[in-house]
Structures are given as C-alpha cells and as structure tokens.
Short mmCIF file of C-alpha atoms and ligand atoms in Angstrom, two decimals:
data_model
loop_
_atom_site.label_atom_id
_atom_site.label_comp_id
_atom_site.label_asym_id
_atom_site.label_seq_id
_atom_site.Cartn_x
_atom_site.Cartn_y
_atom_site.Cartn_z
CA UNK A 1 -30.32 64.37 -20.58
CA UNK A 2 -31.27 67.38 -20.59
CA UNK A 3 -32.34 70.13 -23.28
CA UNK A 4 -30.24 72.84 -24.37
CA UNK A 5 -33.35 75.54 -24.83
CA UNK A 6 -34.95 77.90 -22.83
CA UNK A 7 -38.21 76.73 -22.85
CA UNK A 8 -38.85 73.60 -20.46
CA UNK A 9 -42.68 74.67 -21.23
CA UNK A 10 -42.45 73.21 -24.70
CA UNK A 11 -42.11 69.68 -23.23
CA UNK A 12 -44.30 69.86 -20.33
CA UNK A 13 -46.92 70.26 -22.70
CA UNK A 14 -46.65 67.70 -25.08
CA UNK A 15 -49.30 64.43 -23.90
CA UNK A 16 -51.34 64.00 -21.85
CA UNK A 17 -53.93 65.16 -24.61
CA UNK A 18 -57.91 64.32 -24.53
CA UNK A 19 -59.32 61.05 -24.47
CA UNK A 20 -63.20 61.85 -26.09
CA UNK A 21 -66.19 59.48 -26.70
CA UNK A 22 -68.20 60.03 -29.91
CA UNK A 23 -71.28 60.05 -28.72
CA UNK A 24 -73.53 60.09 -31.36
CA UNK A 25 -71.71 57.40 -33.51
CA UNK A 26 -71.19 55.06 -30.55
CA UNK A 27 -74.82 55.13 -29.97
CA UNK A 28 -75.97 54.89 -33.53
CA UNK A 29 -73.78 51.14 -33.56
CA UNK A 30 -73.82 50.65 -29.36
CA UNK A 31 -70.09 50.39 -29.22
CA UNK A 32 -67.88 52.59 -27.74
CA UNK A 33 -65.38 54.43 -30.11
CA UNK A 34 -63.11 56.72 -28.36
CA UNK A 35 -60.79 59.35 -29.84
CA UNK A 36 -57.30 60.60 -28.63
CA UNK A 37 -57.23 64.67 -29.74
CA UNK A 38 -53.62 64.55 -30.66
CA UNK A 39 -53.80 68.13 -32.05
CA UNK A 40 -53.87 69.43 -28.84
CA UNK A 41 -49.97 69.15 -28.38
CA UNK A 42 -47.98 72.33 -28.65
CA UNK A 43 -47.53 72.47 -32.60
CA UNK A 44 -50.84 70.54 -33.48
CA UNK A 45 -49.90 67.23 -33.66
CA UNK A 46 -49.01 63.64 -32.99
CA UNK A 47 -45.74 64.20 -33.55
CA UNK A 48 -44.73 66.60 -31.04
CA UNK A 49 -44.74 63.15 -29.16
CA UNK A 50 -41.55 61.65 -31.13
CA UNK A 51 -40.18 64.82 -32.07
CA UNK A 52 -39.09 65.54 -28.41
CA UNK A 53 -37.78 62.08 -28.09
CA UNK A 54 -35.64 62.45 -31.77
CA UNK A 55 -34.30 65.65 -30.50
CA UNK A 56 -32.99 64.38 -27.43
CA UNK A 57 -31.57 61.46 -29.73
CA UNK A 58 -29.87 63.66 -32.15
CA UNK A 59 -28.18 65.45 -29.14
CA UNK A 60 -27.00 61.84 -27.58
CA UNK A 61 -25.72 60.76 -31.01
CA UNK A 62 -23.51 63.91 -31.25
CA UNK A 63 -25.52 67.06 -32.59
CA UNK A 64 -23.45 70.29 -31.51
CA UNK A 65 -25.06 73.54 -30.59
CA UNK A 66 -25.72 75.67 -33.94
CA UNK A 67 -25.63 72.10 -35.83
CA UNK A 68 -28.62 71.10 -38.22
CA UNK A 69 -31.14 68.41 -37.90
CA UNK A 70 -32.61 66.93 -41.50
CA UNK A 71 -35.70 64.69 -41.40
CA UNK A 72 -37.69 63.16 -44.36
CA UNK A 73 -41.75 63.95 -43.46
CA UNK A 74 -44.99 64.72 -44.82
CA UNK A 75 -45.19 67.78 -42.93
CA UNK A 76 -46.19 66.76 -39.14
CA UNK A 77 -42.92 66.01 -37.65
CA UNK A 78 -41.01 68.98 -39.68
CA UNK A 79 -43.50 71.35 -37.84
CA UNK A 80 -42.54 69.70 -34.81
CA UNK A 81 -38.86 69.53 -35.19
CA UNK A 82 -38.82 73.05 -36.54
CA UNK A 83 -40.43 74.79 -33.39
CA UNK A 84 -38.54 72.67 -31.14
CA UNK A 85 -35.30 73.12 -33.23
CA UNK A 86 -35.58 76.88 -33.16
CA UNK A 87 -35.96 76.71 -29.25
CA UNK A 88 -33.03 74.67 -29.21
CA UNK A 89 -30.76 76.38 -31.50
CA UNK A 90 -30.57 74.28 -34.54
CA UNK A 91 -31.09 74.39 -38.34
CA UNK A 92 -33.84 72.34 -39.60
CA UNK A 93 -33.56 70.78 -42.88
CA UNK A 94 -36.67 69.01 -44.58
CA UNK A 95 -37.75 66.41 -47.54
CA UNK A 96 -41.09 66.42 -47.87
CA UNK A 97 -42.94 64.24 -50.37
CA UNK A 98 -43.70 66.48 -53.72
CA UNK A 99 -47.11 66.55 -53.51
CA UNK A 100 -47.73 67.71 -49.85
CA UNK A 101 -50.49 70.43 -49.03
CA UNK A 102 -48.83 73.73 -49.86
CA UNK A 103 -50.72 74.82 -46.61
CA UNK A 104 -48.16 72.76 -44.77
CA UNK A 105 -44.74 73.39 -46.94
CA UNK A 106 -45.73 77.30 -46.21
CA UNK A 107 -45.88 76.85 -42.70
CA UNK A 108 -42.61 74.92 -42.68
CA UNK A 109 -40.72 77.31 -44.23
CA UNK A 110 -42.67 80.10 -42.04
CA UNK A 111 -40.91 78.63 -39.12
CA UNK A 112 -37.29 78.47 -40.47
CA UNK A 113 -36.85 75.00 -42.22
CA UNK A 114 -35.00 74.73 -45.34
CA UNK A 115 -37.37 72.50 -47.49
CA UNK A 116 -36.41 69.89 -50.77
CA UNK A 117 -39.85 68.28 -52.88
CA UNK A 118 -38.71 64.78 -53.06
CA UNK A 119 -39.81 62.31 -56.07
CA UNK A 120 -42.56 59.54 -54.63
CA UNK A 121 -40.22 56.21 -54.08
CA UNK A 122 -40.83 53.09 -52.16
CA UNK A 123 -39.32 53.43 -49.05
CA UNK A 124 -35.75 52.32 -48.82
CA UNK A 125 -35.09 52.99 -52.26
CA UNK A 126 -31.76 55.13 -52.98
CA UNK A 127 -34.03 58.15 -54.44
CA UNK A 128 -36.83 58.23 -51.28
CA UNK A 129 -36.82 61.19 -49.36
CA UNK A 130 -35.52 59.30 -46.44
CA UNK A 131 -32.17 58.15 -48.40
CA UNK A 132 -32.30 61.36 -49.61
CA UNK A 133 -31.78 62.74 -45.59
CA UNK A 134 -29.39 60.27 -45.00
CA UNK A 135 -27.10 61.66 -47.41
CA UNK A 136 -27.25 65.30 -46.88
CA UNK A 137 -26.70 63.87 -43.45
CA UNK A 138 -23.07 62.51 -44.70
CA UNK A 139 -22.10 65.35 -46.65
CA UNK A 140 -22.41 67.93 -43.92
CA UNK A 141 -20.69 68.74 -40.76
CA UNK A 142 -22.18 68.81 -37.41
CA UNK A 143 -25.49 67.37 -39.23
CA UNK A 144 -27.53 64.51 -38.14
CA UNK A 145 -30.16 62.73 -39.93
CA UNK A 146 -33.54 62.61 -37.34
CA UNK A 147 -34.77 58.70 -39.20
CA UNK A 148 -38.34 58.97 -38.24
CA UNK A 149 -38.88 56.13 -39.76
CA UNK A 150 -36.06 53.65 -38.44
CA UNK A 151 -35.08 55.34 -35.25
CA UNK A 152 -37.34 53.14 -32.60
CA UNK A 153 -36.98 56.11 -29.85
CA UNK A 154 -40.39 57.36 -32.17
CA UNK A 155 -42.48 53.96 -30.99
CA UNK A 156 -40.95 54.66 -27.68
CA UNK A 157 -42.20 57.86 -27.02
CA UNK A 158 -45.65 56.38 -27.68
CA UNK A 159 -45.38 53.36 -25.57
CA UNK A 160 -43.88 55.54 -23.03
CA UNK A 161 -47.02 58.22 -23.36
CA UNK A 162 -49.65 57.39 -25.32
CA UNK A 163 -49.95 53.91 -24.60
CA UNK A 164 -50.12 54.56 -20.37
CA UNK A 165 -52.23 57.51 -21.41
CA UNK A 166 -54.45 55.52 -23.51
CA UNK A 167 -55.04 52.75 -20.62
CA UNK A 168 -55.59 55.47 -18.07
CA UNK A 169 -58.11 56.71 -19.48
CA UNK A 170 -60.10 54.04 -19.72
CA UNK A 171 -58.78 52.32 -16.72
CA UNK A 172 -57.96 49.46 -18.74
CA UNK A 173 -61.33 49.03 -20.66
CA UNK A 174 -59.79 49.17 -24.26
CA UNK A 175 -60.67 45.99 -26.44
CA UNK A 176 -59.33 46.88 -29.65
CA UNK A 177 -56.92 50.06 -30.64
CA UNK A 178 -57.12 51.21 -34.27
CA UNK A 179 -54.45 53.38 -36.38
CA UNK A 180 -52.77 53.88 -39.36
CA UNK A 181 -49.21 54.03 -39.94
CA UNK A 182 -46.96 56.58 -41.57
CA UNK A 183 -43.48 55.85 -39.68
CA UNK A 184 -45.41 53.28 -37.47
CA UNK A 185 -44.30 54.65 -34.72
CA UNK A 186 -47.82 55.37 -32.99
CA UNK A 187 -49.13 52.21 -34.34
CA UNK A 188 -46.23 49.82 -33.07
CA UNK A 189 -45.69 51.84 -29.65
CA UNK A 190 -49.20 52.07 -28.17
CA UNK A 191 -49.93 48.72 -29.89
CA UNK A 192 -47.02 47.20 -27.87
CA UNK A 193 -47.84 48.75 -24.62
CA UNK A 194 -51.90 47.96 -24.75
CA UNK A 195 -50.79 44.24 -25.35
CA UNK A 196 -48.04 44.06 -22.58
CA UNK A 197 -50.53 45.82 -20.19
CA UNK A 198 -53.85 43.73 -21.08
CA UNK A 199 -51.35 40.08 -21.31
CA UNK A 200 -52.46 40.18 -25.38
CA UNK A 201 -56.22 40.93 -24.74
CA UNK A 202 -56.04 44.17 -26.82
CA UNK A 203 -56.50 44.08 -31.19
CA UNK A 204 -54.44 45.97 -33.06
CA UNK A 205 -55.46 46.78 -36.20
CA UNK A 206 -54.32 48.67 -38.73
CA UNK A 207 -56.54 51.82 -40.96
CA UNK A 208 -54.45 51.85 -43.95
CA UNK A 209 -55.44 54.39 -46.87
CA UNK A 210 -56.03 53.74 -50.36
CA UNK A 211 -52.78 53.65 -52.42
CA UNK A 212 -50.77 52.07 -49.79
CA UNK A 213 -49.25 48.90 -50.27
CA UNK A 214 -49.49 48.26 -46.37
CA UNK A 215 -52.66 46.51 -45.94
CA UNK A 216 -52.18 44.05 -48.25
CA UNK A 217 -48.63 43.43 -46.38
CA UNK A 218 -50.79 42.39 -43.54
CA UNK A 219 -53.25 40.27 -45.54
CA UNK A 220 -50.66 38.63 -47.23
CA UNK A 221 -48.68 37.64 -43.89
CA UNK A 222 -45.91 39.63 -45.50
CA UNK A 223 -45.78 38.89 -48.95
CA UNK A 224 -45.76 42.32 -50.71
CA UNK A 225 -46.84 45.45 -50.59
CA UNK A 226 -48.67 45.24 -53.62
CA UNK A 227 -50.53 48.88 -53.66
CA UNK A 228 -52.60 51.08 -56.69
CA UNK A 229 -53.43 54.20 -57.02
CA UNK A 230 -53.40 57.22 -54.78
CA UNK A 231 -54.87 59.17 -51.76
CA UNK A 232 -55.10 62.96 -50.69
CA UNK A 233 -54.53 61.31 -47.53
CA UNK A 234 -51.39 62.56 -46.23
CA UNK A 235 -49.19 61.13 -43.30
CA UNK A 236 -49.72 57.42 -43.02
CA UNK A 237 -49.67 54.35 -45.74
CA UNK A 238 -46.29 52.67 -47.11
CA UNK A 239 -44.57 50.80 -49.94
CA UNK A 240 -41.90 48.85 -48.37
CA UNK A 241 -40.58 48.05 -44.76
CA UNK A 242 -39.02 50.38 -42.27
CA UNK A 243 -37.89 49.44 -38.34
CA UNK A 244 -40.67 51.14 -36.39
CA UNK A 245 -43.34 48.88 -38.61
CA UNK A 246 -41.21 45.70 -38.70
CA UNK A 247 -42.99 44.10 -35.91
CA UNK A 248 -46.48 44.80 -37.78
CA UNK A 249 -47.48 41.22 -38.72
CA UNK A 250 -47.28 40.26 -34.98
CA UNK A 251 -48.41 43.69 -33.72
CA UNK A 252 -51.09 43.63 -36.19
CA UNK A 253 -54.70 41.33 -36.05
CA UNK A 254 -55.50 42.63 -38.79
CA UNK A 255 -56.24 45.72 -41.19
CA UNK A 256 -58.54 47.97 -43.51
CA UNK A 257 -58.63 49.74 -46.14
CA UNK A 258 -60.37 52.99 -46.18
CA UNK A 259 -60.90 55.07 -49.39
CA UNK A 260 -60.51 58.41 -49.72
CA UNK A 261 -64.30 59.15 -50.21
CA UNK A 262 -64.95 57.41 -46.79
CA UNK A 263 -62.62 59.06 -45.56
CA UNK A 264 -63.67 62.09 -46.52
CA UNK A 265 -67.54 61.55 -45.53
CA UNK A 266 -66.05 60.51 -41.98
CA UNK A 267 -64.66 63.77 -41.74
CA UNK A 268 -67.75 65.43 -42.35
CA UNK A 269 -69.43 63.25 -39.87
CA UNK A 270 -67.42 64.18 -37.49
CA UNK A 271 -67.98 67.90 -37.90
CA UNK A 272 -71.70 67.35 -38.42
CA UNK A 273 -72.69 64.80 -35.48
CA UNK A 274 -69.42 64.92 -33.16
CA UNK A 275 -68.39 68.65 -33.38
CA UNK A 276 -64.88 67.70 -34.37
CA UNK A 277 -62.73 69.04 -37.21
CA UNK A 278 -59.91 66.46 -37.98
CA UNK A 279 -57.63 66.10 -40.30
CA UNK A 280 -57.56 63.41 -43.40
CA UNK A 281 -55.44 60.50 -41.72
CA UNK A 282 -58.11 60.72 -38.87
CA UNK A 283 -60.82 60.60 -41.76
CA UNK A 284 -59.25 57.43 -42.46
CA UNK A 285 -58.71 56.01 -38.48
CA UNK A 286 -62.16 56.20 -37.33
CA UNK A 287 -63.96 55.08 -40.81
CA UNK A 288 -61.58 52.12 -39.30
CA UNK A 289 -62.44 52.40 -35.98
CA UNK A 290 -66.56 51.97 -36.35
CA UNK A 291 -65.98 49.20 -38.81
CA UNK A 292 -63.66 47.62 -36.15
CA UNK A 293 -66.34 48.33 -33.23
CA UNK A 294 -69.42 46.93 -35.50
CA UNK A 295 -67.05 43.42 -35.53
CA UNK A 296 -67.30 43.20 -32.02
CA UNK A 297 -69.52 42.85 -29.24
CA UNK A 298 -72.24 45.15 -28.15
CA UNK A 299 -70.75 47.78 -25.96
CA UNK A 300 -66.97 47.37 -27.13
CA UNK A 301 -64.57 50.07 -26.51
CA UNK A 302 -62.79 51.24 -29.71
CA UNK A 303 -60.09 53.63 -29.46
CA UNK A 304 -58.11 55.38 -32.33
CA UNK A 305 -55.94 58.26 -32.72
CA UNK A 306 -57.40 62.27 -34.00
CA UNK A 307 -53.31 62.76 -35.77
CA UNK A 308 -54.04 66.42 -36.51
CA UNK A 309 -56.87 69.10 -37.44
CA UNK A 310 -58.81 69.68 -40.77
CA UNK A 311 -57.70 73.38 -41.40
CA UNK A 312 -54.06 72.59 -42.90
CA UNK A 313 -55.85 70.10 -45.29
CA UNK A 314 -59.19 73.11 -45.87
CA UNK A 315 -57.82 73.97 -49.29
CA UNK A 316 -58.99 69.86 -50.71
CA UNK A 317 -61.43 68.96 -47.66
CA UNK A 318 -63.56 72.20 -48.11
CA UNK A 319 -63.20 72.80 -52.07
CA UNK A 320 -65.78 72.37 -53.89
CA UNK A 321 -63.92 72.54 -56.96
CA UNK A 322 -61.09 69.85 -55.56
CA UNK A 323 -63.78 67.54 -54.78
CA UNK A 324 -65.33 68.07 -58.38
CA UNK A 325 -61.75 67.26 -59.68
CA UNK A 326 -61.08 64.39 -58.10
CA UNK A 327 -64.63 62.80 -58.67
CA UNK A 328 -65.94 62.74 -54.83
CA UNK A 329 -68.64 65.29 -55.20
CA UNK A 330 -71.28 63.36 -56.47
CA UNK A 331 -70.56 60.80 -53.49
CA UNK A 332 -71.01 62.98 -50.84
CA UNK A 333 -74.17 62.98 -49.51
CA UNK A 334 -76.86 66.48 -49.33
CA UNK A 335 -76.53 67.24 -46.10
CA UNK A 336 -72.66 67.33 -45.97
CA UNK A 337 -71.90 69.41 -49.31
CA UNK A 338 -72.65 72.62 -46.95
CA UNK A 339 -68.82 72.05 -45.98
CA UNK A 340 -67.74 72.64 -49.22
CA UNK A 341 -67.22 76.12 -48.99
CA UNK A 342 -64.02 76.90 -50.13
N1 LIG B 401 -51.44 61.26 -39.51
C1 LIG B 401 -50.73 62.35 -39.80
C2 LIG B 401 -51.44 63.55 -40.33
C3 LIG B 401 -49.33 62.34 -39.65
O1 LIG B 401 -48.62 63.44 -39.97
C4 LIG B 401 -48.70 61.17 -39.18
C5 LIG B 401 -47.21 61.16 -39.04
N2 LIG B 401 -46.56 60.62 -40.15
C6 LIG B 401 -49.50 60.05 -38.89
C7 LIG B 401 -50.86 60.14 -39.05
C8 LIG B 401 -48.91 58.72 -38.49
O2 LIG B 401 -48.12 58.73 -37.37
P1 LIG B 401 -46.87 57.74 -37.26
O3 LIG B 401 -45.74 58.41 -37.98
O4 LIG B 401 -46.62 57.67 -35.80
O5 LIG B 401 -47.19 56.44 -37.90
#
C-alpha cells in the first residue's frame, strides 16, 4: 500500500528511536532500567508509531482523497494524525477528553484539526469520546473513524517496531518490560512480541496511574475496574475494556499503581540525576519500572517506554502555583522545588 503524500521522509523516520540506560538510578538499586525515548519520532511521540499504521488502515477501509479522518485522543495521536493527515491530504477531526492540557488542544488546532471537549465516560459508553467518533463517523461522507482504541493495526505497529527494536537493543537481555496503557496498544504489542521472542521468559507488567480503574482489573483477574479519584496524568489509565487491552490478564503478570506525586518526583529525578525531561505518563512508567527492577534479581534489565517530553505538560509540572493547588508541594522534596519555575 502505498501513501498518497509527498513526503516518504515522514515515515522513514518514525522508530527506530533510542534505547538509554539510567545510569544513576540503575546503580543506586544495581538493576538495569532502560528507557525507550519515544519523543524522538517526527511529531514527539509514541504515537507516530500507530498513527502511520491507522492511516494506511483508513485508506484500505475506503478513505478518498480530500476525505476526513476523526479519532477520539488525549492529544498524542491527534498530533500525529494531524501532521501526517495534512501531508496526505485529509481533514482531521478530534475528541479530546475535556480536561486535556490546553498546551496540547492549541497545538492541535495549530496544525489544522477541528477539535470537540468530550464529557469523561467509561469507555464504551454511548457518550465517550470514542462513541462520540464513531458517530460523526456515520453521519458524514467520505469520513472514517481512526478507533485507536479497538483497531489492533495500533498493537501491530508496536509488535512490528518496538518490540524487534526493543530486543535488538539489548540483544535479547530484557527480563521484564514495564508500561502503562492508554489504548493498550504499546503495552499489548511489545508485550506480545518480547514473550513470543523470549518463549514467555519476559514480565509484563502494567504502570497504571491513579484514578484508573485498570490496575485493579488486573488484580482482580478481571472483575472490575473499580477506580477513584483522578490524575494530571494524561494518556494512559482506563474504565472499561477496549480490543487492543483485551488480552491484558494474560499479557499482564502483574501491575502498579503509581500516584501522581510519585509520579511527579520521578520526573524530577529524571531531570536532576538522568538529564531527561519526560512527560507525565513516563513519570508514571519508570516510578513502575524501578519498583519492578527492585523485585528482581541483582543486575535485572528493566525496560519501559519515555511516551513523550515534559514541555507540553510545563504549565502543571513546572507551576508552582498548580502544585500548591493540587496539594503536591509540600511533598516534593528541597532539592527538586528549583523546577518549579513557572
Ligand atoms: N503516554 C502518553 C503521553 C500518550 O499520549 C499515550 C497514548 N495514549 C500513552 C502513554 C499510551 O500509549 P498507548 O495508547 O499505546 O497505550
């Protein structure tokens, strides 16, 4: 299949993105914890990973040149879709959960996406921003609905990349892999492939954030998705069940919660000791990740997932006044409040 766009460049640079060790952290708990820099794909992101796949989808499934793509997303996969739709000739049309960064709806509509707030439902319910795609999907011509979030071509494109990237690496030194899960779709895909290619010798686990109903899915061996509360945390957690996370309880050997404060404090870690600036969902994966590695042996190899970078998320991670708000200040400790300069 190929690409109606003039810019073959695009794809050619999405993957094959840096595999780094934290050095100081894996030496302070002598395990290995290894991160993939995801925002070095084109648009920033993780997603640029699916969102080339979904394109190509949308196309095979019957999109016409000039036609319109509409996604549900918290922000990652409409920046994707909307560079790679403009290079391709397509409207974009977005739901994006109400309470997304501004940062991030700005920058969607900066590149041409028509964006709707949608209402915070569990997924699958009629009002959720993803029903809410699938409709505008029906009622307009020459319009088809992306589905992140039950279209498995978005695991594929990990187990296809990521996965093989992942293994490569570390030429097949990887003992446990930890993420969280927003459409699942980096979760179940690289999970799959580290399993197939290690005959089940690589855990899964899964970093859930606070407010999500997922972890307790897991703990439960799929009872409910009993969740409270909520996170800044944007990107990954869910309420209910959707195809590219339906194979979790297998996939999965197990999860954690992180809270927002530890994820936060990661964050600042990571700036502090590792030189990194990530974004809040990777706040969340490697406060996962180094409780994962402490579990097992001495001299482990951890690997998670970097989804994105801090800045979009500067306006919270960086406020002093946001973190006064939402009661974090006072549980950050001295030597990381210099961050908070915003
Ligand atoms: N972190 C961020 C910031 C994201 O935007 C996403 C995408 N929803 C994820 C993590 C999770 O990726 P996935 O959809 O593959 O589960």
């Amino acid at each position: 299949m190929s690409f109606p766009t003039t810019s073959p460049e695009f794809f050619a640079k999405v993957g094959k993105t840096p595999l780094v060790l934290l050095k100081s952290i894996s030496s302070s708990i002598g395990r290995n914890i290894f991160v993939k820099l995801e925002y070095h794909n084109p648009t920033g992101s993780v997603k640029d990973r699916a969102a080339v796949k979904l394109l190509q989808d949308s196309i095979e499934r019957g999109l016409k040149p000039g036609g319109t793509l509409v996604e549900a997303t918290a922000g990652n996969t409409g920046i994707s879709l909307a560079v790679l739709s403009r290079l391709a000739g397509y409207r974009l049309v977005l739901f994006v959960p109400e309470t997304l960064i501004q940062a991030k709806i700005d920058k969607l509509t900066g590149l041409g996406a028509v964006v709707f707030k949608a209402e915070n439902y569990p997924d699958n319910h009629p009002k959720h921003m993803n029903s809410l795609a699938a409709i505008y999907a029906k009622e307009h011509d020459n319009t088809i609905h992306v589905n992140q979030m039950n279209n498995l071509v978005n695991q594929q494109a990990h187990f296809e990349t990521t996965g093989p990237e992942i293994w490569e690496q570390l030429e097949g030194s990887v003992d446990a892999f930890v993420s969280g899960a927003g459409t699942g779709g980096t979760f179940s895909g690289v999970s799959k492939y580290l399993k197939k290619v290690s005959d089940g010798r690589v855990k899964a686990i899964i970093a859930d954030k606070q407010g999500s109903g997922l972890h307790h899915y897991i703990q439960t061996n799929g009872e409910s998705f009993d969740a409270e509360g909520e996170s800044f945390v944007e990107g990954i957690g869910k309420l209910g069940l959707i195809d590219n996370i339906r194979d979790v309880l297998t996939l999965a050997n197990d999860s954690l919660q992180i809270s927002d404060i530890e994820a936060l404090n990661t964050i600042y870690r990571l700036i502090e000791e590792e030189d990194l600036r990530v974004g809040a969902s990777a706040g969340v994966n490697v406060a996962a990740a180094i409780k994962v590695a402490k579990s097992l042996p001495p001299g482990s190899n951890v690997v998670t997932i970097i989804p994105d970078a801090v800045d979009i998320y500067a306006k919270k991670v960086f406020s002093k006044q946001w973190l006064i708000e939402q009661d974090h200040w006072d549980k950050i400790p001295d030597e990381y409040r210099k961050y908070a300069t915003l």
